PDB file of C-alpha atoms in Angstrom:
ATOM      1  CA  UNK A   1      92.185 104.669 109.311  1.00 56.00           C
ATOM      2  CA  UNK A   2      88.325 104.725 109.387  1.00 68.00           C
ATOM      3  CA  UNK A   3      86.070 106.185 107.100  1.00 72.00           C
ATOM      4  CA  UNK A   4      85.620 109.165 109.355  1.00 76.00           C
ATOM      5  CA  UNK A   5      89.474 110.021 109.429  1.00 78.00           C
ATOM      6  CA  UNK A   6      89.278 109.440 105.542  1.00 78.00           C
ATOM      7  CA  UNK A   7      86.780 111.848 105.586  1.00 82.00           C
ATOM      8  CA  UNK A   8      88.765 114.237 107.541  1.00 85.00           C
ATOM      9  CA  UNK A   9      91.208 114.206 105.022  1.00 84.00           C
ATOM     10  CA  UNK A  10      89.330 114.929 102.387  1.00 85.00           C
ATOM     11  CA  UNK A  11      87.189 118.059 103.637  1.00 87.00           C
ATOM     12  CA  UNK A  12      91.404 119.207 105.542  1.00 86.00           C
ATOM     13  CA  UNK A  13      92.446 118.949 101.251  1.00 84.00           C
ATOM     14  CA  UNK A  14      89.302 120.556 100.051  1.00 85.00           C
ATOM     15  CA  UNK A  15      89.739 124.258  98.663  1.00 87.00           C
ATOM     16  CA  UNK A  16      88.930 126.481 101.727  1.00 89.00           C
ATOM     17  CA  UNK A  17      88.826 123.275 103.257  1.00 89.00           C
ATOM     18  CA  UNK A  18      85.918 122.860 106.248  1.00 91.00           C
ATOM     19  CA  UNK A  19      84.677 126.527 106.001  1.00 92.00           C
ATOM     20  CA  UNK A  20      83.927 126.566 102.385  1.00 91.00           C
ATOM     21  CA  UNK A  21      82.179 123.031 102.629  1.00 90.00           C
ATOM     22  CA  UNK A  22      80.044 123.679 105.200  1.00 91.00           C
ATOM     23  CA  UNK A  23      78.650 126.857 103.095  1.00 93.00           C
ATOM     24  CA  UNK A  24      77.922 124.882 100.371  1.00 92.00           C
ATOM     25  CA  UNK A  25      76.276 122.150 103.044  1.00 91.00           C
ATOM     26  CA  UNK A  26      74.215 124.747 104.452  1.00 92.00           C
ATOM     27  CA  UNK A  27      75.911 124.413 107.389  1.00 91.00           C
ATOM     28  CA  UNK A  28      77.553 126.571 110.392  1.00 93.00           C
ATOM     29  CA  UNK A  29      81.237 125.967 110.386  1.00 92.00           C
ATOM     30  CA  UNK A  30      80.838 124.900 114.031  1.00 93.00           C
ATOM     31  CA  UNK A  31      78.172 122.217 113.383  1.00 92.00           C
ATOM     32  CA  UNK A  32      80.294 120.562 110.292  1.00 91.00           C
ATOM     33  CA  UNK A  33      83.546 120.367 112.814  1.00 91.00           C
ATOM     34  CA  UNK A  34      81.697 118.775 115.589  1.00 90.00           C
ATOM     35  CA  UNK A  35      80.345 116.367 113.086  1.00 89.00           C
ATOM     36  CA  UNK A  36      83.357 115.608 111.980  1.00 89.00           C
ATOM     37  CA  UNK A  37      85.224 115.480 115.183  1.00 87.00           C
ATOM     38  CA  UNK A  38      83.056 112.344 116.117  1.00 81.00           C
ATOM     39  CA  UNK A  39      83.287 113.144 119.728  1.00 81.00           C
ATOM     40  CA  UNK A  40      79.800 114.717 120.176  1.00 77.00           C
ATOM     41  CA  UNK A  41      76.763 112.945 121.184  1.00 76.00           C
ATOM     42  CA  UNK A  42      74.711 115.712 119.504  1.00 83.00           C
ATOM     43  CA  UNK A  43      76.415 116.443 116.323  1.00 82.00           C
ATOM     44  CA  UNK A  44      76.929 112.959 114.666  1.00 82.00           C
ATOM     45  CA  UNK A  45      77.878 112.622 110.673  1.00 81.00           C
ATOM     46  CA  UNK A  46      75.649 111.096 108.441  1.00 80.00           C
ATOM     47  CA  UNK A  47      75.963 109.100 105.492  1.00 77.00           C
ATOM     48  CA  UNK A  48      74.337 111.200 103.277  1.00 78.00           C
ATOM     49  CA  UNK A  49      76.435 113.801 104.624  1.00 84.00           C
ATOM     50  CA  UNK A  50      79.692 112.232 104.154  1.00 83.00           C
ATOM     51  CA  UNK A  51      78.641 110.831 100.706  1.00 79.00           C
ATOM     52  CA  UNK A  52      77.930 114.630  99.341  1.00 84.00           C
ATOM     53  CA  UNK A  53      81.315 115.547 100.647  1.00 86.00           C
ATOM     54  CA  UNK A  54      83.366 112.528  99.247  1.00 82.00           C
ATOM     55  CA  UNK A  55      81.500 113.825  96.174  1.00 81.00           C
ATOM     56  CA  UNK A  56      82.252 117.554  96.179  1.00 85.00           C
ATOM     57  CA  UNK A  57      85.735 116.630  97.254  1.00 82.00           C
ATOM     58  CA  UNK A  58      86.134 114.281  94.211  1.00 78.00           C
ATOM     59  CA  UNK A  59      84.457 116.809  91.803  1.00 80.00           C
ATOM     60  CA  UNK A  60      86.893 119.569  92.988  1.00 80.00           C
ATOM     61  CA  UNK A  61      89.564 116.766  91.976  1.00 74.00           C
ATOM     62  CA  UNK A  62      91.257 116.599  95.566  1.00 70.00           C
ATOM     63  CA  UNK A  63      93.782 113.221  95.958  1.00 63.00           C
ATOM     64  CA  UNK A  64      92.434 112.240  99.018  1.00 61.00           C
ATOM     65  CA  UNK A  65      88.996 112.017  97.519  1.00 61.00           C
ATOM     66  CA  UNK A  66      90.966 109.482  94.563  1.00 52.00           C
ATOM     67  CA  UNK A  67      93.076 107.977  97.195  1.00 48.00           C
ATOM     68  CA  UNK A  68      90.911 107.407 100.004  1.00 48.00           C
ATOM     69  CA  UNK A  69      87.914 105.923  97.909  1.00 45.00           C
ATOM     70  CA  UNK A  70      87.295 103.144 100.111  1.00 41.00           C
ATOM     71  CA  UNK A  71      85.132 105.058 102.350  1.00 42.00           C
ATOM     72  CA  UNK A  72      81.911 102.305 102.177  1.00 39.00           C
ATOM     73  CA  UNK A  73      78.693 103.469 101.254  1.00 41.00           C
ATOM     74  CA  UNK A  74      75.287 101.654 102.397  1.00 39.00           C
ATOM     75  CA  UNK A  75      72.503 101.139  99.766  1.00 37.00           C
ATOM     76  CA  UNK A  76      69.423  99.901  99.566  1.00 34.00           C
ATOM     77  CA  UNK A  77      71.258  97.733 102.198  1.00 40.00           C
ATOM     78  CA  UNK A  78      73.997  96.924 100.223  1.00 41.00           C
ATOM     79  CA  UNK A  79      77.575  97.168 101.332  1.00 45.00           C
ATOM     80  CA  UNK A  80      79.796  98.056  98.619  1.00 46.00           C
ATOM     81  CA  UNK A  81      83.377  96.552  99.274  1.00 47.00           C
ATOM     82  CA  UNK A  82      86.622  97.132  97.598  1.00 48.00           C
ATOM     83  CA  UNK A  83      88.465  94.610  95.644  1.00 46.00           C
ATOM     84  CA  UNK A  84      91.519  93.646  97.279  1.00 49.00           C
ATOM     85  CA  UNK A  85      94.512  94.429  94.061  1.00 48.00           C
ATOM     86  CA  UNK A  86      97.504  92.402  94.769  1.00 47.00           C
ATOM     87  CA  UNK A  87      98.811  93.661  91.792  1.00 45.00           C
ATOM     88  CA  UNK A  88      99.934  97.152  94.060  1.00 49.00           C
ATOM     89  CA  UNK A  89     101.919  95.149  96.502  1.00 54.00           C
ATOM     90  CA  UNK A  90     102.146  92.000  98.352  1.00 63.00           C
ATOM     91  CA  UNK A  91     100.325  91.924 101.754  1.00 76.00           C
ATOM     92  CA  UNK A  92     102.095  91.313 104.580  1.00 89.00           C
ATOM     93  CA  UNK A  93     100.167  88.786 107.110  1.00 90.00           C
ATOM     94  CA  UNK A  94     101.612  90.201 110.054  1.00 92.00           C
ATOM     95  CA  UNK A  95     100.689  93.262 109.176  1.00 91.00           C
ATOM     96  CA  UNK A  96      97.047  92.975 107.748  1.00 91.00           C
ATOM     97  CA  UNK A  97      96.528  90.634 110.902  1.00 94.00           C
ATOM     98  CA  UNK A  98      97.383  93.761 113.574  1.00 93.00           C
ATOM     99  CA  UNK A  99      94.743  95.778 110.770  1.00 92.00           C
ATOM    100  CA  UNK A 100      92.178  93.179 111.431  1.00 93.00           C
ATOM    101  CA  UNK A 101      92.526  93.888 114.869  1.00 95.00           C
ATOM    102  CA  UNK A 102      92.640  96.937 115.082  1.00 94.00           C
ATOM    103  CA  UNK A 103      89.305  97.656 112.720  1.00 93.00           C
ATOM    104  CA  UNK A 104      87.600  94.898 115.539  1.00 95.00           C
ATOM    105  CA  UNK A 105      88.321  97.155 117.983  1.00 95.00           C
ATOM    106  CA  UNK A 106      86.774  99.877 116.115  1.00 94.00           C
ATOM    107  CA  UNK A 107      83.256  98.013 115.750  1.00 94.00           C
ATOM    108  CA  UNK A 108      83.861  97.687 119.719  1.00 95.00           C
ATOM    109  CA  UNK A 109      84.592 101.404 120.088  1.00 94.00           C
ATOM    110  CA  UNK A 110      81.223 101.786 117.471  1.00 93.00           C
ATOM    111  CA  UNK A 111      79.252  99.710 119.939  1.00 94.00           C
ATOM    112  CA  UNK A 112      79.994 101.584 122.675  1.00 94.00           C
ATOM    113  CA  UNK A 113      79.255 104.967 121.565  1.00 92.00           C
ATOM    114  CA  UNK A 114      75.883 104.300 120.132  1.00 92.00           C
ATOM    115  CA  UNK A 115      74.686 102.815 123.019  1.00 92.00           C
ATOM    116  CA  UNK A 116      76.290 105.683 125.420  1.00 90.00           C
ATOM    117  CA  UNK A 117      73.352 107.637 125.630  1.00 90.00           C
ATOM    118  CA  UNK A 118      71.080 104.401 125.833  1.00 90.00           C
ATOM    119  CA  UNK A 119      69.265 104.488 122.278  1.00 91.00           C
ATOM    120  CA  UNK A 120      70.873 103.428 119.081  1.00 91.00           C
ATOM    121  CA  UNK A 121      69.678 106.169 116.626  1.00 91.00           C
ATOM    122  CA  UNK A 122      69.959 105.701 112.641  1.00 89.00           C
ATOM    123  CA  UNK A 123      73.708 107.205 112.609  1.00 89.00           C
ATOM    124  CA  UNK A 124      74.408 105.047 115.111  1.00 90.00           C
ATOM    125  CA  UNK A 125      73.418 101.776 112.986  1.00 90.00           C
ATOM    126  CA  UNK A 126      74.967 103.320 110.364  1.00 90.00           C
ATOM    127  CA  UNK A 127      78.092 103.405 111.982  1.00 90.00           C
ATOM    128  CA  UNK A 128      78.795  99.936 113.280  1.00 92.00           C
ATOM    129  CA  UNK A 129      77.472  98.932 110.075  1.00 90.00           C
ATOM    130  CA  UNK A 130      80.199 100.773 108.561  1.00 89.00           C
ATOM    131  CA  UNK A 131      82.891  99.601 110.690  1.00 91.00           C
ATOM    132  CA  UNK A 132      81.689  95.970 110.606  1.00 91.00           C
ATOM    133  CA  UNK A 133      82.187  96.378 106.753  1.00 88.00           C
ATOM    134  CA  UNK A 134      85.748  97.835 107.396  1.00 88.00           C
ATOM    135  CA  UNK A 135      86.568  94.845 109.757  1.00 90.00           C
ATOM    136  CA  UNK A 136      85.359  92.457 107.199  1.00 88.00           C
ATOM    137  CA  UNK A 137      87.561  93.944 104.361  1.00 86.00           C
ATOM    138  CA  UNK A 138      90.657  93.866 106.632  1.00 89.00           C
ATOM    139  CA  UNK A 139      89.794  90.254 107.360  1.00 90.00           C
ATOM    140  CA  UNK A 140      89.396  90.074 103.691  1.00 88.00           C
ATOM    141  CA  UNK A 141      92.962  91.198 103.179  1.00 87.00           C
ATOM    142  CA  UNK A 142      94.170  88.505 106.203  1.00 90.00           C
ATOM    143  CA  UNK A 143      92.450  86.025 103.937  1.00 89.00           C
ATOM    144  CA  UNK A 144      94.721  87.204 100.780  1.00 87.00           C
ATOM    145  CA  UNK A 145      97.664  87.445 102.814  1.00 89.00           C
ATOM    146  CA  UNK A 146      97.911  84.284 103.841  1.00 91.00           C
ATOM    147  CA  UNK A 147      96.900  82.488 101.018  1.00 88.00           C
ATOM    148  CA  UNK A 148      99.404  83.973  99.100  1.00 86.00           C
ATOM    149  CA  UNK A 149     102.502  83.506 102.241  1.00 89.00           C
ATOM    150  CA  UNK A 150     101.158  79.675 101.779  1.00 89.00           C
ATOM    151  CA  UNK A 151     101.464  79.670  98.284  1.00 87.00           C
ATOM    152  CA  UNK A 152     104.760  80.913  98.711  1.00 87.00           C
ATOM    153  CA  UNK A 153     106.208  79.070 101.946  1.00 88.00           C
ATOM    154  CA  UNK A 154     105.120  75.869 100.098  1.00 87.00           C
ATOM    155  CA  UNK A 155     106.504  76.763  96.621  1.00 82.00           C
ATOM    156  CA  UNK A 156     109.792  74.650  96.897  1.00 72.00           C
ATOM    157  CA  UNK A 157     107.476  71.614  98.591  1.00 73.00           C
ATOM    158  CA  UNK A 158     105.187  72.146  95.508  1.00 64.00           C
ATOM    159  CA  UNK A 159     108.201  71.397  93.011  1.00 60.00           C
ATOM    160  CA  UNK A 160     109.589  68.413  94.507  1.00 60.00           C
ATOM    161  CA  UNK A 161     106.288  66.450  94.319  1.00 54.00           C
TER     162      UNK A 161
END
């Protein structure tokens, strides 16, 4: 899941869901669901966009604004990543692996749409950058994965030394 499917989420949970938060945007209905579609080259999300509805979602209390709070946000060039908890489960390296990949693929994807109409506007930066932080905190969670499948493959050769 990217940040824009998290986001998707979040405005399908809100109350009145996309209708009611593009009124409070200032927006048409129309123009928020193309945004949010991702498919036009004319209607594009930005962050300051996404971050006011991550925040009206959360202030309304919807889950998917608690659950899905590792939608990135870019600061004074600053990437803000989440701490990987092994305390909720262990990781599976097969399984964060085919994540890694698949989040590459999405900085590929990223790529390719900003330069489809042959200039890289600001959303455009914006998103690579944000999917180059999503591939780096799925490689992050490769990292944890098989640190900890070491620790435990080598346990029992740990013991007898």
């Amino acid at each position: 899941m990217n940040s824009l499917d998290a986001l998707r989420r979040m405005v399908a949970s809100y109350p009145g869901g996309r209708t009611a938060l593009a009124a409070r945007m200032g927006k048409s209905d129309e123009v928020l669901r193309k945004e949010l579609s991702g498919a036009s080259a004319h209607h594009k999300m930005g962050l300051a966009d996404a971050e006011e509805i991550a925040a009206m979602c959360h202030e309304v209390g919807s889950p998917e604004a608690h659950a899905l709070g590792t939608v990135f946000s870019f600061k004074a060039g600053m990437l803000t990543l989440p701490v990987i908890d092994m305390a909720k489960g262990r990781l599976c390296l097969s399984t964060t692996t085919a994540d890694a990949v698949r989040e590459a693929a999405d900085v590929l994807l990223a790529v390719t749409r900003s330069k489809a109409d042959g200039n890289v506007s600001d959303n455009d930066k914006r998103d690579v950058l944000r999917e180059i932080g999503e591939a780096v905190v799925a490689l992050q969670a490769v990292a944890v994965a098989l640190v900890a499948e070491h620790a435990k493959d080598n346990k029992g050769r740990q013991e007898q030394a």
